[in-house]
Tab-separated table of C-alpha atoms and ligand atoms in Angstrom:
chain	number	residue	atom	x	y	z
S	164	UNK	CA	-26.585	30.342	-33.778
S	165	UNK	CA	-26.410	33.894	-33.029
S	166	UNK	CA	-24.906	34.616	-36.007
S	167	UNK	CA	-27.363	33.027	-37.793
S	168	UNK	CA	-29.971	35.111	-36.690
S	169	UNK	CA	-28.433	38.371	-37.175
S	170	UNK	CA	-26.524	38.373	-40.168
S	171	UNK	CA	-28.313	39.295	-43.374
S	172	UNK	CA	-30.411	37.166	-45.637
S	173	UNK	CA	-31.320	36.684	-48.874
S	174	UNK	CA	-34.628	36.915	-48.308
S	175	UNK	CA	-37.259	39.705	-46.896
S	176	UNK	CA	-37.627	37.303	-43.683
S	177	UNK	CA	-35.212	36.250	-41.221
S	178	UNK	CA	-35.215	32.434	-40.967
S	179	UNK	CA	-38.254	31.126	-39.535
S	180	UNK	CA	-36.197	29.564	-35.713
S	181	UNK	CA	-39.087	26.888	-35.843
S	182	UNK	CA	-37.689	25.675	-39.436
S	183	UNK	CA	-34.243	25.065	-37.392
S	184	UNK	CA	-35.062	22.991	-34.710
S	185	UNK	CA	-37.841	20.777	-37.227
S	186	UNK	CA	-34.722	20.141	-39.369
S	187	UNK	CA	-32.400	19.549	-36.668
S	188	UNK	CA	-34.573	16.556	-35.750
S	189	UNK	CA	-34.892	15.847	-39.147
S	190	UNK	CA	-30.905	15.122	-39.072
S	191	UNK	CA	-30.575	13.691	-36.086
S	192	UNK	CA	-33.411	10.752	-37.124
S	193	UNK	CA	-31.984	10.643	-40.870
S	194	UNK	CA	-28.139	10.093	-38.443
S	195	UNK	CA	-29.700	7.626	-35.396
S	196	UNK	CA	-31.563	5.957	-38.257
S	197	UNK	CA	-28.478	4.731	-40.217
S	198	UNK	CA	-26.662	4.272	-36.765
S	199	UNK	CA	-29.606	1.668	-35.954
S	200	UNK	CA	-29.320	-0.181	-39.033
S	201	UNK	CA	-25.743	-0.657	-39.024
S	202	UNK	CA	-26.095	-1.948	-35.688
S	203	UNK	CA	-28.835	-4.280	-35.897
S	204	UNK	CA	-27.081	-5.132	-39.065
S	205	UNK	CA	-24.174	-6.365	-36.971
S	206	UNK	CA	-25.822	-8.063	-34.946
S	207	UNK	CA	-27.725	-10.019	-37.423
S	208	UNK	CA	-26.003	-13.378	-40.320
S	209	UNK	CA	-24.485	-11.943	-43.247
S	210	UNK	CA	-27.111	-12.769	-45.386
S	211	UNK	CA	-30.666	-11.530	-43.623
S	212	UNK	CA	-32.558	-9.884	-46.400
S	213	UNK	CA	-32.737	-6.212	-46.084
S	214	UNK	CA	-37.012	-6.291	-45.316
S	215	UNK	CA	-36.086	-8.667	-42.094
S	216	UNK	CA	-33.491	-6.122	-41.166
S	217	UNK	CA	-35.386	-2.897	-41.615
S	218	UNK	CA	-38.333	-5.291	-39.842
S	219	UNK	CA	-36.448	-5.681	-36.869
S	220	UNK	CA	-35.642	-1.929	-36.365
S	221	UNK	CA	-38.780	-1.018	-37.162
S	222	UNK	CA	-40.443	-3.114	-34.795
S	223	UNK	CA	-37.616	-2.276	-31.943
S	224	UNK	CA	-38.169	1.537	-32.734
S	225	UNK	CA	-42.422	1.038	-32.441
S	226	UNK	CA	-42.801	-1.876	-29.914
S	227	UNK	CA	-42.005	-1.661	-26.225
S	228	UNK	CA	-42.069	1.833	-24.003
S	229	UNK	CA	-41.352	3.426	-26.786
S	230	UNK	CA	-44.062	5.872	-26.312
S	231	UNK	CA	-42.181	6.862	-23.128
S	232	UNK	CA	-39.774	8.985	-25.504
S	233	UNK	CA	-42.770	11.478	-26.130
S	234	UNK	CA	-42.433	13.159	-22.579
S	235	UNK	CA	-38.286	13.871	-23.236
S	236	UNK	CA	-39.241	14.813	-27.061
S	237	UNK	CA	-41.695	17.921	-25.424
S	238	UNK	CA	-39.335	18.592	-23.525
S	239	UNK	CA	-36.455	19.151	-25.692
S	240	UNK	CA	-38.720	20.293	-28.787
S	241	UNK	CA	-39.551	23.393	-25.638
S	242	UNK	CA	-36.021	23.976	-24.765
S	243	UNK	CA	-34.806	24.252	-28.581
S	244	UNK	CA	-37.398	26.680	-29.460
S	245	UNK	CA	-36.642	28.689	-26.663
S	246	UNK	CA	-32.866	28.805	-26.759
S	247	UNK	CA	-33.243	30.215	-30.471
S	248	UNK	CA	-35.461	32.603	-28.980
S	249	UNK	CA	-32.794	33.340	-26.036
S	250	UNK	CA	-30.012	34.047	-28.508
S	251	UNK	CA	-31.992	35.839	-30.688
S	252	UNK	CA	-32.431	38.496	-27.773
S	253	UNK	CA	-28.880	37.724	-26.093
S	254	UNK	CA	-25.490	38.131	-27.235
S	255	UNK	CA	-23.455	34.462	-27.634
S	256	UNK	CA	-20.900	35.099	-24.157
S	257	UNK	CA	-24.257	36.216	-22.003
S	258	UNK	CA	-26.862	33.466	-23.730
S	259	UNK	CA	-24.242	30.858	-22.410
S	260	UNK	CA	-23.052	31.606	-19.040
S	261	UNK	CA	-27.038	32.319	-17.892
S	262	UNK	CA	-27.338	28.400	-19.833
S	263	UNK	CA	-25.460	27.523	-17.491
S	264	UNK	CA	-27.900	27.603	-14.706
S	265	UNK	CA	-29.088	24.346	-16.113
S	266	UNK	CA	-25.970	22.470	-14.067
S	267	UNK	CA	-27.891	23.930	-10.916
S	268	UNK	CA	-31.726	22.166	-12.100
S	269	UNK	CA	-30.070	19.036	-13.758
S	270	UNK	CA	-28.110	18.616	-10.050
S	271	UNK	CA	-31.780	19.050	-7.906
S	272	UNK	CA	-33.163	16.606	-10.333
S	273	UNK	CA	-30.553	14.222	-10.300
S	274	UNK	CA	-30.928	13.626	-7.155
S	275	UNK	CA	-34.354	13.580	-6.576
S	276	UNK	CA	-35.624	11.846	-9.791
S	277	UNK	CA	-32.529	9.600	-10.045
S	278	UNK	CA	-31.624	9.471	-6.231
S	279	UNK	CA	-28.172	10.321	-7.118
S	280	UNK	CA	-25.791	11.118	-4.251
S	281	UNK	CA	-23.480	14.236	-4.709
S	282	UNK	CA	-20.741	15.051	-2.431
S	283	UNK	CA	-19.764	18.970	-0.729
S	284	UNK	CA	-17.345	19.179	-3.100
S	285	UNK	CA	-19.856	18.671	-6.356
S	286	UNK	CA	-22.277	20.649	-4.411
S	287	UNK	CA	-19.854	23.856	-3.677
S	288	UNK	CA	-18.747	22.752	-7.148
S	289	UNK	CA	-22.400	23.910	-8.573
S	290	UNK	CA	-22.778	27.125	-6.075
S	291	UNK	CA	-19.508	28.476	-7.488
S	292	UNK	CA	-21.071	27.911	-10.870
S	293	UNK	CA	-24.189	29.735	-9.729
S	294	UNK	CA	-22.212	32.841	-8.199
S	295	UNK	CA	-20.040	33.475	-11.423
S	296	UNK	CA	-23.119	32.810	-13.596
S	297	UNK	CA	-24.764	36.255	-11.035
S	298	UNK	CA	-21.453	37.623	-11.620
S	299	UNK	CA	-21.252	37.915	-15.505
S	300	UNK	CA	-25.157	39.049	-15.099
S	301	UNK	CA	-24.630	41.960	-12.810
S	302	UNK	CA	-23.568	44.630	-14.786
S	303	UNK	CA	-27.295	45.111	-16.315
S	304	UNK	CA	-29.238	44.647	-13.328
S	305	UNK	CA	-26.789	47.194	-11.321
S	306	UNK	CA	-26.432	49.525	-14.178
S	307	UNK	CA	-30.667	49.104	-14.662
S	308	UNK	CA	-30.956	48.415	-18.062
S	309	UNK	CA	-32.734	44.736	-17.035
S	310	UNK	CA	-34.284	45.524	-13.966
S	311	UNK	CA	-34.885	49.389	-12.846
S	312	UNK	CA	-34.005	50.972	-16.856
S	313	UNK	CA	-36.496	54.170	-16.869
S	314	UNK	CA	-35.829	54.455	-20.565
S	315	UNK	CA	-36.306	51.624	-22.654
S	316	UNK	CA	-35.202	49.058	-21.487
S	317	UNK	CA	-38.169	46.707	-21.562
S	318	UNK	CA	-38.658	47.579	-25.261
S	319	UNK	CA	-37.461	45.808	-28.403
S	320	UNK	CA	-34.145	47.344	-29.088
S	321	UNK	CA	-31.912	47.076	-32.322
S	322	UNK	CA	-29.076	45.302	-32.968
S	323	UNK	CA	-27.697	48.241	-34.632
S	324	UNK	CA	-27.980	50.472	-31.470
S	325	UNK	CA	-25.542	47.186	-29.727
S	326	UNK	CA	-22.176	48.516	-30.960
S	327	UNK	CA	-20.845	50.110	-34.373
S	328	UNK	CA	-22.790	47.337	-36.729
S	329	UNK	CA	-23.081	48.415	-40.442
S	330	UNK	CA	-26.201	48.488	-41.178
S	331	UNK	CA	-25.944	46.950	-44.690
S	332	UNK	CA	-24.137	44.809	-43.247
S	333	UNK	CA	-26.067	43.535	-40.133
S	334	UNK	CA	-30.056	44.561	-40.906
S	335	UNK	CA	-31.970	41.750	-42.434
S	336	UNK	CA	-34.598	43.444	-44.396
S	337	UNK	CA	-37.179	42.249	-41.705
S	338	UNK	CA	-39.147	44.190	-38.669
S	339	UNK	CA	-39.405	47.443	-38.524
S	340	UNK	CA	-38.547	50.387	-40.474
S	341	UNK	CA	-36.383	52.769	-38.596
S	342	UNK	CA	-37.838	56.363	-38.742
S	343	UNK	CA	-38.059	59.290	-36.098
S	344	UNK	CA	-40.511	62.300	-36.332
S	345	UNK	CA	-39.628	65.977	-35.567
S	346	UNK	CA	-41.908	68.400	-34.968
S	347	UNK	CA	-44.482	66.547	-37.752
S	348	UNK	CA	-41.944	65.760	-40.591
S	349	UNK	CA	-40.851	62.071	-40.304
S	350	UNK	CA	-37.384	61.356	-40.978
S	351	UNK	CA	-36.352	57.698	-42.715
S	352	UNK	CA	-33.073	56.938	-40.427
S	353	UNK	CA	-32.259	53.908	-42.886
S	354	UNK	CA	-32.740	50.146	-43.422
S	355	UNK	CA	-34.979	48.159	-41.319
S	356	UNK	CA	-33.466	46.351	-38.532
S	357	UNK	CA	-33.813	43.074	-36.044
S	358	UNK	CA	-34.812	43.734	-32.560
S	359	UNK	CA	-33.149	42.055	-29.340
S	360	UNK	CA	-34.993	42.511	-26.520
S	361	UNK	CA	-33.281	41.695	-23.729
S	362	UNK	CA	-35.628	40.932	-21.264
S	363	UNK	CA	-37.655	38.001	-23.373
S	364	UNK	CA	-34.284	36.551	-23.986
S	365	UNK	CA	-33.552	36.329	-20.372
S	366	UNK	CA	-36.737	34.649	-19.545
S	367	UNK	CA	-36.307	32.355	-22.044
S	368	UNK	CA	-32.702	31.064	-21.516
S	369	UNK	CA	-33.782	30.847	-17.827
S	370	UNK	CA	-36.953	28.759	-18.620
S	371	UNK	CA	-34.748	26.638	-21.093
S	372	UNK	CA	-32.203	25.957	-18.222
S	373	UNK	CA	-34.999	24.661	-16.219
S	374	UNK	CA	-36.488	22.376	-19.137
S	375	UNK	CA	-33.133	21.331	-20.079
S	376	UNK	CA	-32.670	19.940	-16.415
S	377	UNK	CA	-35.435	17.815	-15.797
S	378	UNK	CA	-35.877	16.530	-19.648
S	379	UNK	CA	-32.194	15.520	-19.665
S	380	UNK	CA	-32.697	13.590	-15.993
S	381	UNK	CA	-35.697	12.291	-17.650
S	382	UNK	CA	-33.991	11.108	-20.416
S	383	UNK	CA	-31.187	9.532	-18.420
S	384	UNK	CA	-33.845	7.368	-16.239
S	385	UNK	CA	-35.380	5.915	-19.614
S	386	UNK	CA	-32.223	4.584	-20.974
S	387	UNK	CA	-30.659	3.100	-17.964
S	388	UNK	CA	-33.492	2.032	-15.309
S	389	UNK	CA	-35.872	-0.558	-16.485
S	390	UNK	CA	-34.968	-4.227	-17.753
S	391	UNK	CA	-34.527	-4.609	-21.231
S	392	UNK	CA	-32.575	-1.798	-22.767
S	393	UNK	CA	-32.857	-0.880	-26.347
S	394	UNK	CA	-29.402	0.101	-27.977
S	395	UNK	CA	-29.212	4.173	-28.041
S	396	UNK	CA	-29.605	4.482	-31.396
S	397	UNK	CA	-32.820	3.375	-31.185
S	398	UNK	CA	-33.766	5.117	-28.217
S	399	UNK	CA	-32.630	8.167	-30.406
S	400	UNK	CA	-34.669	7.462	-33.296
S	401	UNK	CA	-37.442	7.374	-31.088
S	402	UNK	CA	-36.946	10.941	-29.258
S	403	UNK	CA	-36.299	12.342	-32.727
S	404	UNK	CA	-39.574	10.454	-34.733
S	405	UNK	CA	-41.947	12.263	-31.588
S	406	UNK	CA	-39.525	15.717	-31.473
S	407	UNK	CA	-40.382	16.474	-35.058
S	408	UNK	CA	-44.074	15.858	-34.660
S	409	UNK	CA	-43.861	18.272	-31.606
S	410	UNK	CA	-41.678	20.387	-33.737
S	411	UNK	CA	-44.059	20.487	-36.254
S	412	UNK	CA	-47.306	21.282	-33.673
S	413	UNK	CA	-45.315	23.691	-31.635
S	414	UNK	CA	-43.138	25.444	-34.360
S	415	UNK	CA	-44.419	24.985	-37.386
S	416	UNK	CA	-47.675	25.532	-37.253
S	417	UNK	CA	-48.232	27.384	-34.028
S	418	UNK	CA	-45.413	29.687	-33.500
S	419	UNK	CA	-44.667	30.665	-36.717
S	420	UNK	CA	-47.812	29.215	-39.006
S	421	UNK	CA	-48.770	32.384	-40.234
S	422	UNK	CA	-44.957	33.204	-41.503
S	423	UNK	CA	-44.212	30.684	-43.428
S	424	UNK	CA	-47.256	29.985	-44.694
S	425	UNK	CA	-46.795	33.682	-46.496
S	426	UNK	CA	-42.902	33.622	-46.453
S	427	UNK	CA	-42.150	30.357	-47.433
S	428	UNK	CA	-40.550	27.472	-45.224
S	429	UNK	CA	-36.927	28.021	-46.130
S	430	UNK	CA	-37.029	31.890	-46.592
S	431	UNK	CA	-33.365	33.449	-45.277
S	432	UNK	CA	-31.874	30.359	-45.058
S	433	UNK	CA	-28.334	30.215	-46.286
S	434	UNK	CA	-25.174	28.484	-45.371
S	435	UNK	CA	-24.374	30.147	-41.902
S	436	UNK	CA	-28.378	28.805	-40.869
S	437	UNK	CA	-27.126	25.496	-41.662
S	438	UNK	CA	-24.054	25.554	-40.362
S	439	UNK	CA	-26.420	26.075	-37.153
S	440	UNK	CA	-28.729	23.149	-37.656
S	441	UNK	CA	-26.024	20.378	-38.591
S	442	UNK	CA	-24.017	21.748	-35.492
S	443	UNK	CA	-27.011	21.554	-33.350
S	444	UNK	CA	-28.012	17.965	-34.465
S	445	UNK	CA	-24.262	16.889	-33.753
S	446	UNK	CA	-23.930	18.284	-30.718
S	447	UNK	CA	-27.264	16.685	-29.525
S	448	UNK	CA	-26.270	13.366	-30.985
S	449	UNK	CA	-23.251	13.727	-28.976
S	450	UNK	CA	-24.908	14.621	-25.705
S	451	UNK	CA	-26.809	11.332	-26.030
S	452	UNK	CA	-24.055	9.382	-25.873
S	453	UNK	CA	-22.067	11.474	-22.499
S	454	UNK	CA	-25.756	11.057	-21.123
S	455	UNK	CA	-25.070	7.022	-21.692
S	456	UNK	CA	-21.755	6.745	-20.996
S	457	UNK	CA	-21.233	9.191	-18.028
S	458	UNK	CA	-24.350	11.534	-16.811
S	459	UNK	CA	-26.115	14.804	-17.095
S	460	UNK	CA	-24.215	16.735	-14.564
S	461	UNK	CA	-20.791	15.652	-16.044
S	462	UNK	CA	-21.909	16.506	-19.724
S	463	UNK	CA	-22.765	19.980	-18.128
S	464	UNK	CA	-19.505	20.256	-16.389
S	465	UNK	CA	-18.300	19.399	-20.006
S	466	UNK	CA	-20.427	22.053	-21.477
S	467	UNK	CA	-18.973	24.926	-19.507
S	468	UNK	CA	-16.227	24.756	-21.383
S	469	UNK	CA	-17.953	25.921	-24.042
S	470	UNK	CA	-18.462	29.148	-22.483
S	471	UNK	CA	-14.815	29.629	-22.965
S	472	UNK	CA	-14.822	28.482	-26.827
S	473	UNK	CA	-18.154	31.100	-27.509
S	474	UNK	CA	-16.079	33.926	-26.140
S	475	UNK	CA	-13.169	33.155	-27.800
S	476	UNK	CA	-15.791	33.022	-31.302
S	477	UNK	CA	-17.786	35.882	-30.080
S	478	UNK	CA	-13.873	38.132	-29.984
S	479	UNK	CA	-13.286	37.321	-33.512
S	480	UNK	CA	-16.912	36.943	-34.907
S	481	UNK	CA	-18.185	39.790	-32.969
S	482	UNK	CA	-15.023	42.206	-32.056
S	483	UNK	CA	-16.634	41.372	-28.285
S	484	UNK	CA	-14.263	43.110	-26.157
S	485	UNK	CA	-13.506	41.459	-22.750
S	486	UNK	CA	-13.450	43.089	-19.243
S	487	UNK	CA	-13.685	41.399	-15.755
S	488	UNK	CA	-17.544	40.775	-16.086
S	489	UNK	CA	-17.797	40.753	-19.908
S	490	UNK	CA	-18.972	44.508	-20.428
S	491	UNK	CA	-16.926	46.499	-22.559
S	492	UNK	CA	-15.000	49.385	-20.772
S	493	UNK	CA	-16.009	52.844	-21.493
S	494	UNK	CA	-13.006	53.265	-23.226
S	495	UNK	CA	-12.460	50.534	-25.543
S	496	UNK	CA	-16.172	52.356	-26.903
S	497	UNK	CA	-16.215	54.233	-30.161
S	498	UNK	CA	-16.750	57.772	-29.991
S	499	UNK	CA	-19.771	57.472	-31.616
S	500	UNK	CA	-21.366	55.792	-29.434
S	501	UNK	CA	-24.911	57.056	-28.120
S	502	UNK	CA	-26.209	57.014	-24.374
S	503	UNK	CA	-28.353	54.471	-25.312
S	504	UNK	CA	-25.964	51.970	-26.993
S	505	UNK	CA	-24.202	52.608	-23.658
S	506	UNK	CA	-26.636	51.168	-21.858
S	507	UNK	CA	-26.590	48.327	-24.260
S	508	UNK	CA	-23.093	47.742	-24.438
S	509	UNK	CA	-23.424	47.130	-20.337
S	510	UNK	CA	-26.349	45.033	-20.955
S	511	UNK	CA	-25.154	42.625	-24.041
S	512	UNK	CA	-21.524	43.356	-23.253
S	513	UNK	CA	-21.652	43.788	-27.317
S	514	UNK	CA	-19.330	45.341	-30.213
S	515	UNK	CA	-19.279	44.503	-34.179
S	516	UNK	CA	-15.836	44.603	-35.585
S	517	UNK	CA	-17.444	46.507	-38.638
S	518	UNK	CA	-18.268	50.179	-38.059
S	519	UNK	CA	-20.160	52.750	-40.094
S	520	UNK	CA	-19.033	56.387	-40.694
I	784	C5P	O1	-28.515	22.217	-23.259
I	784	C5P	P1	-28.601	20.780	-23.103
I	784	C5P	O2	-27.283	20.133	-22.813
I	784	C5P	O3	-29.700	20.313	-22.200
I	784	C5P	O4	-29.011	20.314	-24.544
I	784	C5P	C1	-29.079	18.998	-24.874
I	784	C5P	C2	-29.370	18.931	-26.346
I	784	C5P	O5	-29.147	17.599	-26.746
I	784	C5P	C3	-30.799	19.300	-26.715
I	784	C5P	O6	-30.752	20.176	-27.806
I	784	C5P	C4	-31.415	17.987	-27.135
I	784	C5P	O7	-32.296	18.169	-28.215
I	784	C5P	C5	-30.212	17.174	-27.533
I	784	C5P	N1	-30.376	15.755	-27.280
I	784	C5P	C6	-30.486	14.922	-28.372
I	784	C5P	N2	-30.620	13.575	-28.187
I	784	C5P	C7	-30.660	13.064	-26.950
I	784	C5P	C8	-30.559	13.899	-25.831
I	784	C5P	C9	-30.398	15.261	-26.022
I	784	C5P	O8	-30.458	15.377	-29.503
I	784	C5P	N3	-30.780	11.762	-26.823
């Protein structure tokens, strides 16, 4: 995903992040829908017509509480707009390990929405979590450049300014134009270049912990309290048939209305942005079914280890170089390296594997 949003495109636009998540529901109801069908197709004689078959999941998919799957849809539609927003502004390694915060709120809703009981060991399990999760986010807040920065910090900063990143190879030709002025003559400094600012991507990966938490405990009480159960499937197609009319509402047409109404609704895309979307829509498919099977907290426990796979990615993808707390060591920096991309090489712990002269 964080690929996706910094690697060049085609385009004059970056892709638009509410696009993603509309046509990540878009896959998961095309997937859940043919899951459905097959099912209910099982489950029904050899030779039902088609219209009795596509009747029946159509009225299992409308009828009953149903409606219910609205409240999870917001909240998921929410926490996918804001993680692309987090790893816009975050690198991969520090987007996931503050994600991970989300084991802490889907544990306190557990067991107050679901009246689940966790033992000390689950419980110190979850305040390790916490402590390494402060850990990996210290270097920035002691160093300043979150919290107490006097330069700027709390402004948009560029990608380029991260590491060594060619800039033909890493500027989408999007946001601003990089220029400085000296004493009244204003110097072009090259290519335009994406922003990551730091702060808004901490926010948001914090406020998307929180919504992932009590949607996902939310989630788990529709499917498995209440009398008649619907297969999962269907329970899917309904999340997905109200999370791309919030998509739409919320994405679409009020975050980024204005954009692709002038840019188009699949400006920048390419094969990296889908790569993105299919992987999303598998992924949440496949979260669905731990949710069934086991429960939230486990397929968070599960999740961690993901942390582990997007470092290993970010080393090759990203030449991120690894110290105790994720930062790269003053001396594995190039020598070209300003003050500034100092400070941001503490902050986003952050290297590209291709430099320019
Ligand atoms: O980060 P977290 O584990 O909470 O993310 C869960 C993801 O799984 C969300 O992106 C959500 O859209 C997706 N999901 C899904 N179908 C479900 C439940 C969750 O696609 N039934």
């Amino acid at each position: 995903m964080h690929y996706s949003r910094i690697m060049p495109s085609s385009g004059d636009h970056r892709y638009f992040t509410s696009t993603a998540v509309f046509l990540n529901e878009l896959v998961k109801l095309s997937l859940s829908l043919c899951l459905a069908i097959n099912e209910t197709s099982e489950s029904l004689a050899p030779d039902t017509p088609i219209t009795t078959l596509l009747e029946q999941v159509y009225n299992s998919v409308f009828g009953g509480d149903g409606w219910k799957l609205a409240i999870p849809a917001a909240g998921y539609t929410l926490q996918n707009l804001l993680q692309y927003v987090a790893i816009s502004n975050l690198d991969a390694v520090q987007f996931q390990v503050l994600y991970q915060l989300k084991i802490l709120t889907t544990a306190i809703f557990s067991v107050t929405l679901l009246r689940k009981q966790l033992g000390t060991k689950r419980w110190l399990s979850l305040v390790v979590l916490t402590l390494g999760v402060c850990v990996v986010s210290m270097p920035t807040n002691m160093t300043g450049s979150f919290l107490s920065d006097t330069s700027d910090s709390f402004f948009p900063r560029s990608i380029h300014d991260m590491g060594t990143a060619s800039p033909e190879l890493y500027a989408p030709k999007n946001l601003r134009k990089r220029s400085a002025t000296y004493q009244g003559v204003t110097e072009d400094l090259g290519p335009p270049e994406p922003t990551m600012n730091y702060s808004a991507g901490v926010i948001a990966v914090l406020v998307a912990g929180a919504v992932s938490g009590v949607t996902g405990v939310y989630f788990e009480k529709l499917i498995k309290e209440g009398p008649s159960q619907p297969s999962l499937w269907i329970r899917n197609v309904q999340l997905s048939t109200y999370s791309l009319i919030m998509a739409f509402f919320m994405g679409i047409l009020y975050q980024d209305g204005t954009g692709i109404r002038e840019h188009g609704f699949f400006e920048g895309y390419n094969w990296v942005v889908w790569t993105a979307v299919v992987l999303q829509a598998v992924g949440g498919m496949v979260a669905s079914v731990v949710i069934r099977d086991a429960d939230n907290i486990v397929k968070n426990f599960a999740t961690s280890i993901s942390i582990v796979l997007s470092l290993l990615v970010s080393v090759f993808l990203f030449d991120f170089r690894l110290t105790w707390t994720h930062a790269p060591s003053p001396d594995t920096r190039s020598p070209t390296e300003t003050h500034s991309n100092r400070q941001l090489g503490e902050a986003g712990g952050y290297a590209f594997a291709h430099t320019s002269p």
